[in-house]
Coordinates of C-alpha atoms in Angstrom, one line a residue:
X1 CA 2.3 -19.4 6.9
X2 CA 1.7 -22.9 7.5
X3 CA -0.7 -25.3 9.4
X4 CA 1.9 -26.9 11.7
X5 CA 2.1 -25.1 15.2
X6 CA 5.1 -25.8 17.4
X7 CA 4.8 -26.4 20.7
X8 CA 7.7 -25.1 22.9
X9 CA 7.4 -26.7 26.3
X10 CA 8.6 -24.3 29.3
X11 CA 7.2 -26.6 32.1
X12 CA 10.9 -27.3 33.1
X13 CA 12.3 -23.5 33.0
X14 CA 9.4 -21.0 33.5
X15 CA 7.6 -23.6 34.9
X16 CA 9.9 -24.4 37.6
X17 CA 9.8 -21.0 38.7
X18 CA 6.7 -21.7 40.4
X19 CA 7.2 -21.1 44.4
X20 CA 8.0 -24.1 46.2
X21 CA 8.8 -26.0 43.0
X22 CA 12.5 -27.6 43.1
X23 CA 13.2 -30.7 40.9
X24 CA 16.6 -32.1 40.9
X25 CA 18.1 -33.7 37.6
X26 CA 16.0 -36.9 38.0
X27 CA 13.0 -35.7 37.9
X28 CA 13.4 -33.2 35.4
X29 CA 14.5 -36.3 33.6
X30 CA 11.5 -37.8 34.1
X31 CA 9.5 -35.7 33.2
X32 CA 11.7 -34.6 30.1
X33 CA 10.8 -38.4 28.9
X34 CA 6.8 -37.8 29.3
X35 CA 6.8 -34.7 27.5
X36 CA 8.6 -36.4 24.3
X37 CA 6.1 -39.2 24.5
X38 CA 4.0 -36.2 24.7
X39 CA 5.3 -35.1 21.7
X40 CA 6.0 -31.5 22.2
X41 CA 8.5 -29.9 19.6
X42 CA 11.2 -27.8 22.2
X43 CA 11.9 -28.3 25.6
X44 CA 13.5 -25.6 27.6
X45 CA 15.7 -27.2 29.8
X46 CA 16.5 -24.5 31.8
X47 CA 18.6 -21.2 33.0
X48 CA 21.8 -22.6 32.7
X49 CA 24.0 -19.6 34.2
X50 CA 21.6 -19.3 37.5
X51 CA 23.2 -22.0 39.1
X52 CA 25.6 -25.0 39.2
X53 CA 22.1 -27.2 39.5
X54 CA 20.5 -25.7 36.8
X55 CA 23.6 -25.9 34.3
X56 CA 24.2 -29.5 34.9
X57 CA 20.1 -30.4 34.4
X58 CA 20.6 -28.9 31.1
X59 CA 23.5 -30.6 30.7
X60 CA 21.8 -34.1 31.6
X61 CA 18.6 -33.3 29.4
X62 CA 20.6 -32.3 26.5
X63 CA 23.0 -35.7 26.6
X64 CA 20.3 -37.7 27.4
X65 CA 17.0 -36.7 25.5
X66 CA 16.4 -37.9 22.1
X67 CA 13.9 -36.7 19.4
X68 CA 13.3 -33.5 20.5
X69 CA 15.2 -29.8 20.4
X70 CA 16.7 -28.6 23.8
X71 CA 16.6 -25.0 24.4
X72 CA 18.6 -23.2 27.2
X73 CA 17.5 -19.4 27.9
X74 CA 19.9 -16.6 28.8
X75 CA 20.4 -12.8 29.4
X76 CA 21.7 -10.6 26.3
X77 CA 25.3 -11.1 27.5
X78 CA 28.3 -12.6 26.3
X79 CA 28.5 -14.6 29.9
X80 CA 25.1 -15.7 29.9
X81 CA 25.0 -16.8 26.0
X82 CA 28.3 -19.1 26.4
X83 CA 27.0 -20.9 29.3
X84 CA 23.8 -21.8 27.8
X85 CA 26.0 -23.1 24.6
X86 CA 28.3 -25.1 26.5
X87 CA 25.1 -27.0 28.7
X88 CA 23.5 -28.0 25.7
X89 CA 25.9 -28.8 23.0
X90 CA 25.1 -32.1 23.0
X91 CA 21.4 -32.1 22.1
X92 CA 20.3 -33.3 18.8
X93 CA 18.6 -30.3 17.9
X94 CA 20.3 -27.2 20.3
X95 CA 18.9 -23.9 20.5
X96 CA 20.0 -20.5 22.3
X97 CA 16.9 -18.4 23.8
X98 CA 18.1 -14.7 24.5
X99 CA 16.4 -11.2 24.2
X100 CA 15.3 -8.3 26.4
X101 CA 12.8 -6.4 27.6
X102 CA 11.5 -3.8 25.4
X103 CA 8.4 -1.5 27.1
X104 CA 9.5 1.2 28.8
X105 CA 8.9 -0.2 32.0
X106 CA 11.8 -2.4 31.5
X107 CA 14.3 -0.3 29.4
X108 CA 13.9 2.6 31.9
X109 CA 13.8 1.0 35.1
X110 CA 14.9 -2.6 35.2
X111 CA 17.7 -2.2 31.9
X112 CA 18.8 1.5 32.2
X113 CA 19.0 1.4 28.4
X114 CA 17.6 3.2 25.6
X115 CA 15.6 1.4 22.9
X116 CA 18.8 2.1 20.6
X117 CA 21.0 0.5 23.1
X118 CA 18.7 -2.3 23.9
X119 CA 18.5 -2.8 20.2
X120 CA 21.9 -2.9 19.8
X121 CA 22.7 -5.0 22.5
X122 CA 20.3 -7.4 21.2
X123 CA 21.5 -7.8 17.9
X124 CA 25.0 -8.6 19.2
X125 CA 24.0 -11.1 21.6
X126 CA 21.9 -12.6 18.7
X127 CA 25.4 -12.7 16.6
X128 CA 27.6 -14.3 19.6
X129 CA 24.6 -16.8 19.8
X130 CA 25.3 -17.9 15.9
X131 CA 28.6 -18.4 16.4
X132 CA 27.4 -22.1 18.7
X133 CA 23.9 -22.7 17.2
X134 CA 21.7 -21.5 14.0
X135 CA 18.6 -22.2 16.4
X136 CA 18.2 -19.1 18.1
X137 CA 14.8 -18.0 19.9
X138 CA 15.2 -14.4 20.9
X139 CA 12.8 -12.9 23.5
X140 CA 11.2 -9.5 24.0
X141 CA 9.9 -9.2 27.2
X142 CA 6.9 -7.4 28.3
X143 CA 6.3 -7.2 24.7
X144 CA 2.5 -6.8 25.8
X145 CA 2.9 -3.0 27.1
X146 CA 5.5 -1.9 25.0
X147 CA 5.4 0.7 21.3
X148 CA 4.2 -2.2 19.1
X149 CA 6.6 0.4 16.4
X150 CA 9.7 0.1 18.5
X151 CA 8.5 -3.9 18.7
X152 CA 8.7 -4.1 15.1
X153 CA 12.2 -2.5 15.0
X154 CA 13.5 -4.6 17.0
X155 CA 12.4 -7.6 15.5
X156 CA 13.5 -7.1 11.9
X157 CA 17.3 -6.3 13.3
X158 CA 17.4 -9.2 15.1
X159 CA 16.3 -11.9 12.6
X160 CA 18.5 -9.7 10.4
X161 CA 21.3 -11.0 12.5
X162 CA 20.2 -14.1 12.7
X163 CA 17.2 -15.0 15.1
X164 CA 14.9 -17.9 13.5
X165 CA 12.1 -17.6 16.2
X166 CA 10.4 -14.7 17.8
X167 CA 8.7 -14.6 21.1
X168 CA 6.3 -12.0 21.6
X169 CA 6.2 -12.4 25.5
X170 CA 3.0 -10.8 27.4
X171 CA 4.7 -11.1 30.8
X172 CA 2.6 -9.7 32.8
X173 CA -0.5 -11.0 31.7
X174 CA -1.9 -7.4 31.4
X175 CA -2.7 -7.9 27.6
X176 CA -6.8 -8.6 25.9
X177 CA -7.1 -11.3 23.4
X178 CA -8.1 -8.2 20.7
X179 CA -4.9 -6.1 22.0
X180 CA -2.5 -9.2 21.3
X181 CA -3.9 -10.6 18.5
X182 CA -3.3 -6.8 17.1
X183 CA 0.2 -6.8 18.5
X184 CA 1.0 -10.0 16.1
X185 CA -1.2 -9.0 13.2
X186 CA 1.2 -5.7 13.3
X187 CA 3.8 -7.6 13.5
X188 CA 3.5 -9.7 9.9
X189 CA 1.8 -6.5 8.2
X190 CA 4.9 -4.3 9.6
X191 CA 8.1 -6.4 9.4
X192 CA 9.3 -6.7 6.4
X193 CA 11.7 -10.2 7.0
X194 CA 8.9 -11.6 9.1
X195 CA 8.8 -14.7 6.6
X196 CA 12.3 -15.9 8.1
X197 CA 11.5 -16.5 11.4
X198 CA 8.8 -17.9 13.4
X199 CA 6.7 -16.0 15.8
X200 CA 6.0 -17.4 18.8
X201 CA 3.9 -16.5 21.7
X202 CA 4.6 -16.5 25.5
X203 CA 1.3 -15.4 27.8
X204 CA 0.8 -15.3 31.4
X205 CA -2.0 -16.4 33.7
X206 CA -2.4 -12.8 36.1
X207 CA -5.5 -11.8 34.3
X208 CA -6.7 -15.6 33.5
X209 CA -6.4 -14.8 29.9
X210 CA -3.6 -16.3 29.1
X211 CA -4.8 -19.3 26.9
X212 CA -7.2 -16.8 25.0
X213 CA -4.0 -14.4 24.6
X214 CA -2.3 -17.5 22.9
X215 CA -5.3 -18.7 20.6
X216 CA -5.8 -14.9 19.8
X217 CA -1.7 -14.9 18.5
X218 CA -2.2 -18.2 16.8
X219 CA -5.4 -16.8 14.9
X220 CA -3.0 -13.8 13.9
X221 CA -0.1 -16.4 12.4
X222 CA 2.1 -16.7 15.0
X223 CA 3.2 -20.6 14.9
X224 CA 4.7 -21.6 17.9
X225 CA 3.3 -22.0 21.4
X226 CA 5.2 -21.7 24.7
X227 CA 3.2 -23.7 27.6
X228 CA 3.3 -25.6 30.7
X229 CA 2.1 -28.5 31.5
X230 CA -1.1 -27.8 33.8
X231 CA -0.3 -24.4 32.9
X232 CA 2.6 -23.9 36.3
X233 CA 4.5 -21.6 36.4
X234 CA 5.5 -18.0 38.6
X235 CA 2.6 -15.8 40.1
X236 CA -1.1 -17.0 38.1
X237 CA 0.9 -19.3 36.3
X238 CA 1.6 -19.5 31.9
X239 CA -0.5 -20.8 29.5
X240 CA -1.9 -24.2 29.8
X241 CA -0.5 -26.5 27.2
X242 CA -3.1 -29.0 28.0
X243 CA -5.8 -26.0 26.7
X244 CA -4.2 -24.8 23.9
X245 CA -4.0 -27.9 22.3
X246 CA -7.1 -29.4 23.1
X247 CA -9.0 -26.0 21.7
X248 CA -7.0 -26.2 18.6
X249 CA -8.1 -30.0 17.8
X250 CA -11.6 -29.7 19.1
X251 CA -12.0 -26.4 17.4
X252 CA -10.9 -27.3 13.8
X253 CA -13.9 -25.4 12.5
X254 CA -12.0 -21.9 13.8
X255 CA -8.4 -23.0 13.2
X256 CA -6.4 -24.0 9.6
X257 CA -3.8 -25.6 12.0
X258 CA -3.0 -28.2 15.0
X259 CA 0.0 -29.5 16.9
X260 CA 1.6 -32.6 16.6
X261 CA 0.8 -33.2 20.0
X262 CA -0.4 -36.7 21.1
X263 CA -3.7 -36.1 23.2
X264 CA -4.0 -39.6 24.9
X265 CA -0.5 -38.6 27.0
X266 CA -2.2 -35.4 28.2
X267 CA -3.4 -36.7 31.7
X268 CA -0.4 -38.8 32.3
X269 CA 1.8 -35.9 31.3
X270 CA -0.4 -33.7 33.9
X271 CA -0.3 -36.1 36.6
X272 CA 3.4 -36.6 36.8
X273 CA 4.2 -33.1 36.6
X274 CA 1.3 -32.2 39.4
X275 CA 3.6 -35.8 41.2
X276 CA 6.9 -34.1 40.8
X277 CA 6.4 -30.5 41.7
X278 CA 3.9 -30.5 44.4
X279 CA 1.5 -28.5 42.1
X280 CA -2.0 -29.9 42.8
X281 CA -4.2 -29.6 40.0
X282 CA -7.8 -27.9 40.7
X283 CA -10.8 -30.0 40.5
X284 CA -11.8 -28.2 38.2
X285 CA -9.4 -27.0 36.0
X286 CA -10.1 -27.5 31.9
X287 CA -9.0 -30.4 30.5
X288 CA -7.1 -32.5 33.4
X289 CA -9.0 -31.3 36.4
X290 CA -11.1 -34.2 38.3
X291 CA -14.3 -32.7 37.4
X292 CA -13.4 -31.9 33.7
X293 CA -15.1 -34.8 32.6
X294 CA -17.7 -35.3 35.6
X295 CA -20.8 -34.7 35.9
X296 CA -23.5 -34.1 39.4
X297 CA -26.2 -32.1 37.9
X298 CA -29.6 -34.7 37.0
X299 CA -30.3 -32.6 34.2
X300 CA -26.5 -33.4 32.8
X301 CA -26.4 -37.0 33.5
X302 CA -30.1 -37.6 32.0
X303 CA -28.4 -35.7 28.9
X304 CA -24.8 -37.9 28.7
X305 CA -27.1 -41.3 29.2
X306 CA -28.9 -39.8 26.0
X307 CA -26.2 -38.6 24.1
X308 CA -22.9 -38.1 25.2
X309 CA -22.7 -34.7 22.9
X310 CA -25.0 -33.3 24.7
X311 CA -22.3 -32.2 27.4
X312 CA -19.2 -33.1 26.1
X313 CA -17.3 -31.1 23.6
X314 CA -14.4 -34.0 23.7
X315 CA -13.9 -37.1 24.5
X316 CA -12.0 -38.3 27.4
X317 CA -10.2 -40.9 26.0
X318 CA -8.7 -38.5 23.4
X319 CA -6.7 -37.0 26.6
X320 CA -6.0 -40.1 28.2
X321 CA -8.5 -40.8 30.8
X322 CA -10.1 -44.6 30.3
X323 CA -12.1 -46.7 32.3
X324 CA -10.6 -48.7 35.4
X325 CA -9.6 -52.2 33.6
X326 CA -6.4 -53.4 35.2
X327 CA -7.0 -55.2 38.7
X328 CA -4.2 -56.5 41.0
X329 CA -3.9 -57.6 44.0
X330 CA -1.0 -58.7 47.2
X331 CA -0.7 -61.9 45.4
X332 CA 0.5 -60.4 41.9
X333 CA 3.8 -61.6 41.6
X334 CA 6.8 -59.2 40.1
X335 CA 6.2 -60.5 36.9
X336 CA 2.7 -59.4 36.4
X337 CA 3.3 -56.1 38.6
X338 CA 6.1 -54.9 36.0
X339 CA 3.8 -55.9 33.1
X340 CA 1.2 -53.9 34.4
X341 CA 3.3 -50.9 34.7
X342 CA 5.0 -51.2 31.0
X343 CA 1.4 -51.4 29.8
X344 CA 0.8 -47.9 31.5
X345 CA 4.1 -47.1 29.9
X346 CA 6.2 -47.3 32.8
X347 CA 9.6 -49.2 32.6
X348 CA 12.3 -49.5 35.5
X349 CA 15.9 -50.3 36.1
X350 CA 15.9 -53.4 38.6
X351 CA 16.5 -51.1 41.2
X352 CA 13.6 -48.3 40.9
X353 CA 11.1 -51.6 40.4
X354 CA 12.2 -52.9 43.6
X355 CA 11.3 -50.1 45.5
X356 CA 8.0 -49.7 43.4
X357 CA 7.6 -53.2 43.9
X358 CA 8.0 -52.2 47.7
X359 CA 5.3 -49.4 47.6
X360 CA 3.0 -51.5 45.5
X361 CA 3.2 -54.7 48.0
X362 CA 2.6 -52.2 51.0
X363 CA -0.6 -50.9 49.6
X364 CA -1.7 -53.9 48.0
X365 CA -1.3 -55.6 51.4
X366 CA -3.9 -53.1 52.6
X367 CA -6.3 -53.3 49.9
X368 CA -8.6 -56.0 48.1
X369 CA -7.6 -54.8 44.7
X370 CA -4.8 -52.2 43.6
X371 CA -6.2 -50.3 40.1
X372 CA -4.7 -48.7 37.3
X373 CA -5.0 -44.9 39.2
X374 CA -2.8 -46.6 41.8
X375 CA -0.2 -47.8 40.1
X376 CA -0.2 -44.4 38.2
X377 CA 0.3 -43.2 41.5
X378 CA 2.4 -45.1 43.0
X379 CA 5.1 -44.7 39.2
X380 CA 4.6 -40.8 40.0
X381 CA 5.3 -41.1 43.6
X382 CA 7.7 -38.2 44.1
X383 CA 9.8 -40.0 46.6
X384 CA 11.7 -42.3 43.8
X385 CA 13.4 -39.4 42.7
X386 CA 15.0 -36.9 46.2
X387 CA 17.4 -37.6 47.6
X388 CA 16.4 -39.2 50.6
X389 CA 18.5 -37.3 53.7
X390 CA 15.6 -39.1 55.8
X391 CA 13.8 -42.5 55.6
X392 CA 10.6 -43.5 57.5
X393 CA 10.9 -46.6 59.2
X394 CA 8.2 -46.7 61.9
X395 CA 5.1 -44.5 62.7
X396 CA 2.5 -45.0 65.8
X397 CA 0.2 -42.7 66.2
X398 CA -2.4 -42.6 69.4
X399 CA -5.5 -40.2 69.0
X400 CA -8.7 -40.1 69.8
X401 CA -11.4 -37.9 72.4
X402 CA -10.8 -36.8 74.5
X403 CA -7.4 -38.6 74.2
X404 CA -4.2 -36.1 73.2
X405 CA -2.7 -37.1 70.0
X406 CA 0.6 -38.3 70.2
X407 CA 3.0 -39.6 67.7
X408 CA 6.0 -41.8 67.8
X409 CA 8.3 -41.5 65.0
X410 CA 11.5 -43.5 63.8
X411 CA 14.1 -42.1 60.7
X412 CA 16.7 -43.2 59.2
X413 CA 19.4 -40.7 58.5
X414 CA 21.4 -40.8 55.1
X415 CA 24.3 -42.6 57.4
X416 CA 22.1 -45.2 58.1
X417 CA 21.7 -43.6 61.4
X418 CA 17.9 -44.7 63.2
X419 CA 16.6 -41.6 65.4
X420 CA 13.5 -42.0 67.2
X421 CA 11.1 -39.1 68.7
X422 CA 7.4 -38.6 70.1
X423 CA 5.7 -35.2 70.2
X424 CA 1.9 -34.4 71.0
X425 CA -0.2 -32.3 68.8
X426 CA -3.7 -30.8 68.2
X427 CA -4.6 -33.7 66.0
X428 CA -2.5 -36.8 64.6
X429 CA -0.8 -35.1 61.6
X430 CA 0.1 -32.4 63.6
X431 CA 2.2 -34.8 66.2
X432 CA 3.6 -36.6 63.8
X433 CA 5.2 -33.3 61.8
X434 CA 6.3 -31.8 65.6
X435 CA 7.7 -35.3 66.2
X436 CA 10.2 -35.1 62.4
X437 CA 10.7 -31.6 63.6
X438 CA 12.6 -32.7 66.4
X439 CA 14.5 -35.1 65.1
X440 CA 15.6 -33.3 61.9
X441 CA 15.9 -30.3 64.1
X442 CA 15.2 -27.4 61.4
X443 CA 12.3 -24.8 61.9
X444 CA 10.2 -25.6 58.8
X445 CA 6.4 -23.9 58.9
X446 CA 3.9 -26.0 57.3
X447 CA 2.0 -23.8 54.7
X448 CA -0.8 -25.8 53.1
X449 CA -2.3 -29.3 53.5
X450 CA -4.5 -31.3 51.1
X451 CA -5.6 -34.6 50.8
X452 CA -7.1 -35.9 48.2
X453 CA -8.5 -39.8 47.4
X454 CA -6.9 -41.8 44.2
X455 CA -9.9 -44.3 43.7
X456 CA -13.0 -44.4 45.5
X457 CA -13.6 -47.0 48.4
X458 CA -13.0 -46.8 52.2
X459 CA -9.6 -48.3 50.7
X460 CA -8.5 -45.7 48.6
X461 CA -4.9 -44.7 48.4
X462 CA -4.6 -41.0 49.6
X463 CA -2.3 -38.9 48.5
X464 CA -1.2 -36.0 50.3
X465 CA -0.1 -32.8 49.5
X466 CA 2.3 -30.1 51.5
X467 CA 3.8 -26.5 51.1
X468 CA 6.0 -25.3 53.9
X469 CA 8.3 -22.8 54.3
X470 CA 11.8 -23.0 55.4
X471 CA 13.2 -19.7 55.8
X472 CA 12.9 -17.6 52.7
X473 CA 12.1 -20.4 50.5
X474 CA 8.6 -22.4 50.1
X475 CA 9.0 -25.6 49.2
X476 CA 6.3 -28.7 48.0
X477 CA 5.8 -32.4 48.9
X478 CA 3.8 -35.1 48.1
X479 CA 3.0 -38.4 49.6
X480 CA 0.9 -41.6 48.8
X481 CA -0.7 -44.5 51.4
X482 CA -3.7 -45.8 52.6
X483 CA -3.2 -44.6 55.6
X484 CA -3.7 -40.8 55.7
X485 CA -1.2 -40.1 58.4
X486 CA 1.5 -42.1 57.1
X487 CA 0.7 -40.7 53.7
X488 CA 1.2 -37.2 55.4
X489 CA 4.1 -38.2 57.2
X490 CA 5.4 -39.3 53.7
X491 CA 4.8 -35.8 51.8
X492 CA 6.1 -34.2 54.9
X493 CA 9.5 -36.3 54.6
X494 CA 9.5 -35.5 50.4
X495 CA 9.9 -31.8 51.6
X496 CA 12.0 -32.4 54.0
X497 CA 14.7 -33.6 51.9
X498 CA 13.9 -31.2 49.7
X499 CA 15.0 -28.7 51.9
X500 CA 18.0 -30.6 52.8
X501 CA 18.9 -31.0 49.2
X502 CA 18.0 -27.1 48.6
X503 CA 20.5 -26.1 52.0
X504 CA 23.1 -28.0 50.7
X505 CA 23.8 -25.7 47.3
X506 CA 21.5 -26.6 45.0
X507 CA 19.4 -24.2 43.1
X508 CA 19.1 -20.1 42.8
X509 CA 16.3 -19.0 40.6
X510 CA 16.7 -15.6 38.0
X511 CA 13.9 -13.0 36.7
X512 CA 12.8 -14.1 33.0
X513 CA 10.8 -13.6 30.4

């Protein structure tokens, strides 16, 4: 057993999976680039047989993404196992990720399979997989609340036939740290070929045990880590990457082994995914919350002026988070903007910085000094990457009391087409979503709302946050100004071309492990 743990980076795939989170092929992209400056081990690209979308952002990450294994995931089945091989052929380092369920709930109700024909079909789909890759990750779900015996069984045929990694998936997050770390103790005392593959764990967030479940399976030698950045992902969410390997490195003392993980790209990493996907990150979340590294209480802050160890088990800079240093202003010419963005590690084609150069002069020319948190957030600004079916061009807003707010709003349509529209509302956000309403002319039900500030000041850059729902579907957006209703009127337009993206045939999202 060695002292290297793996991490396996599901942000993308199980991830995604989150309601309301659609990314299209750029912004997977994106954030595909982060996670290798990151420096996780696997990424899983995707489902590649749930949809045309989905097949050709594998595709895209596997042709394009350098230095770091590709994974695509599929059902045991011929079908589902050729698909996956033909979207990522053309990674450097390809693996196949197949498997089944295995606990009775599944093979009974959701399979209609005996554990012999589960088995069975396992083992074969593991054998098609080797005839495209030798990586292959197979996958028994609910592994958590299954016969740990019929587990074992299962295991040994399959790296028999061929399987080089194991994931032990608790997919329900119904598991205890003692019960799982059990489960993959049992596992190396009762397999007898254990030694050839990897074991690799997979927890979910329902209890909010699912970073404890993971430590519990590393303590018991399993040596690969499957995680999501800020820990997103489908009902409580998956296990936090951003935990797991910040409580192996700070906790050397109970761990013989650490990632290869590069801490100081942890915030940047959380902060474009929370961007992208509309996720927004608790305050006070471990690790990359805003509080994580704050402190209120007098007692505390007499302490950190003291000693800093007296409340902080890590350092913040080990995750990323310095101290504001980099000051620009309206007058910073495109020169010293683009420096300042490579030095955040942010490069453009001379396209995107123009219309980052853009945002940046339309903040700048509202505040006395643009910081390094804005630029991060203008970089992250979700609205760079949809497809813009709608553009802003002009917002006026009258409110006040006892004044009724109205809102007078002009688009511009993908066709170049400008649309104009005023609507009243019970406040000024609220007329200027009834006014895009109108013009786009869909029925979209706003959800959730939150606004948060970037940097401190009366100027602050706000950034904006919406869920709505647009039929069946829920769907995020994000938006960043000084203003707070353009910035709203922003986030709203981000999800409004999601949806318009989404309508036009785009995405359809699969139960998985």
């Amino acid at each position: 057993m060695g002292n290297r743990v793996y991490v396996f980076d599901t942000t993308l795939r199980d991830g995604e999976q989150s309601p309301g989170v659609t990314l299209n092929v750029h912004e997977k992209l994106e954030i595909g680039r982060q996670l290798i400056k990151l420096g996780v081990d696997i990424i899983e690209a995707g489902f590649p047989v749930s949809s045309p979308g989905d097949f050709n952002s594998c595709q895209a990450l596997a042709r394009e993404l350098k230095g770091v294994g590709i994974c695509g995931l599929s059902r045991a089945n011929s079908k589902d196992i050729d698909v996956a091989a033909e979207a990522i052929k053309d990674a450097e380092a390809p693996r196949i990720h197949t498997g089944l369920g295995v606990s009775d709930f599944h093979l009974k109700h959701k399979l209609r399979m005996t554990p012999d024909e589960a088995l069975e079909t396992g083992v074969a789909a593991v054998k098609h997989a080797r005839k495209y890759v030798s990586d292959i990750e197979y996958y028994l779900e609910d592994s958590g609340r299954a016969d740990p015996e019929y587990v074992y069984r299962v295991i040994e045929a399959v790296i028999k036939a061929g399987a080089t990694v194991i994931n032990i998936p608790d997919t329900t997050g119904y598991s205890l740290p003692k019960e799982y770390g059990e489960l993959i103790a049992g596992i190396f005392a009762n397999v007898p070929n254990v030694d050839k593959a990897i074991i690799s764990v997979h927890c979910h967030n329902d209890l909010g045990m699912a970073t404890a479940n993971c430590l519990s399976g590393v303590h018991n030698g399993a040596r690969q880590v499957e995680v999501t950045v800020n820990g997103i992902g489908e009902r409580a969410g998956n296990t936090s990457l951003e935990e797991v390997v910040m409580a192996l490195r700070t906790r050397r003392d109970s761990f013989t082994c650490d990632t290869h993980i590069k801490t100081e790209e942890i915030i940047r990493s959380s902060r474009l995914v929370s961007h992208l996907s509309g996720m927004v990150v608790q305050p006070n979340k471990a690790i990359v919350g805003s509080n994580a590294f704050a402190h209120s209480s007098g007692i505390h802050q007499d302490g950190m002026l003291k000693e800093r160890s007296t409340y902080e088990i890590m350092d913040p800079r080990s995750v990323g988070l310095v101290e504001t240093k980099m000051v620009l202003t309206a007058r910073s010419g495109r020169h010293g903007v683009r420096h300042s963005f490579a030095q955040l590690g942010y490069t453009f084609t001379k396209e995107e910085f123009e219309e980052v150069y853009h945002k940046y002069l339309e903040i700048a020319d509202r505040k006395k000094q643009v910081y390094e948190q804005d630029l991060e957030a203008i970089a992250t600004d979700q609205g760079l990457s949809v497809i813009k079916a709608y553009e802003l061009v002009l917002i006026n807003v009258t409110s006040g009391q006892p004044t009724v707010p109205v809102a007078a709003i002009q688009l511009k349509k993908a066709d170049g087409t400008l649309v104009t529209e005023t609507a009243t509302g019970i406040g000024s956000v609220d007329a200027t979503y009834t006014a895009i309403n109108k013009i786009s002319g869909l029925n979209i039900e706003l959800l959730e709302y939150g606004l948060n500030s970037v940097t401190a000041g009366i100027d602050a850059v706000a950034e904006v946050n919406v869920r709505v729902r647009y039929g069946k579907d829920i769907f995020s957006g994000h938006g960043i100004h000084t203003d707070i209703v353009v910035a709203s009127a922003y986030a709203y337009l981000s999800v409004l071309n999601r949806v318009c993206m989404q309508t036009s045939g785009l995405q359809v999202k699969l139960e998985s492990p």
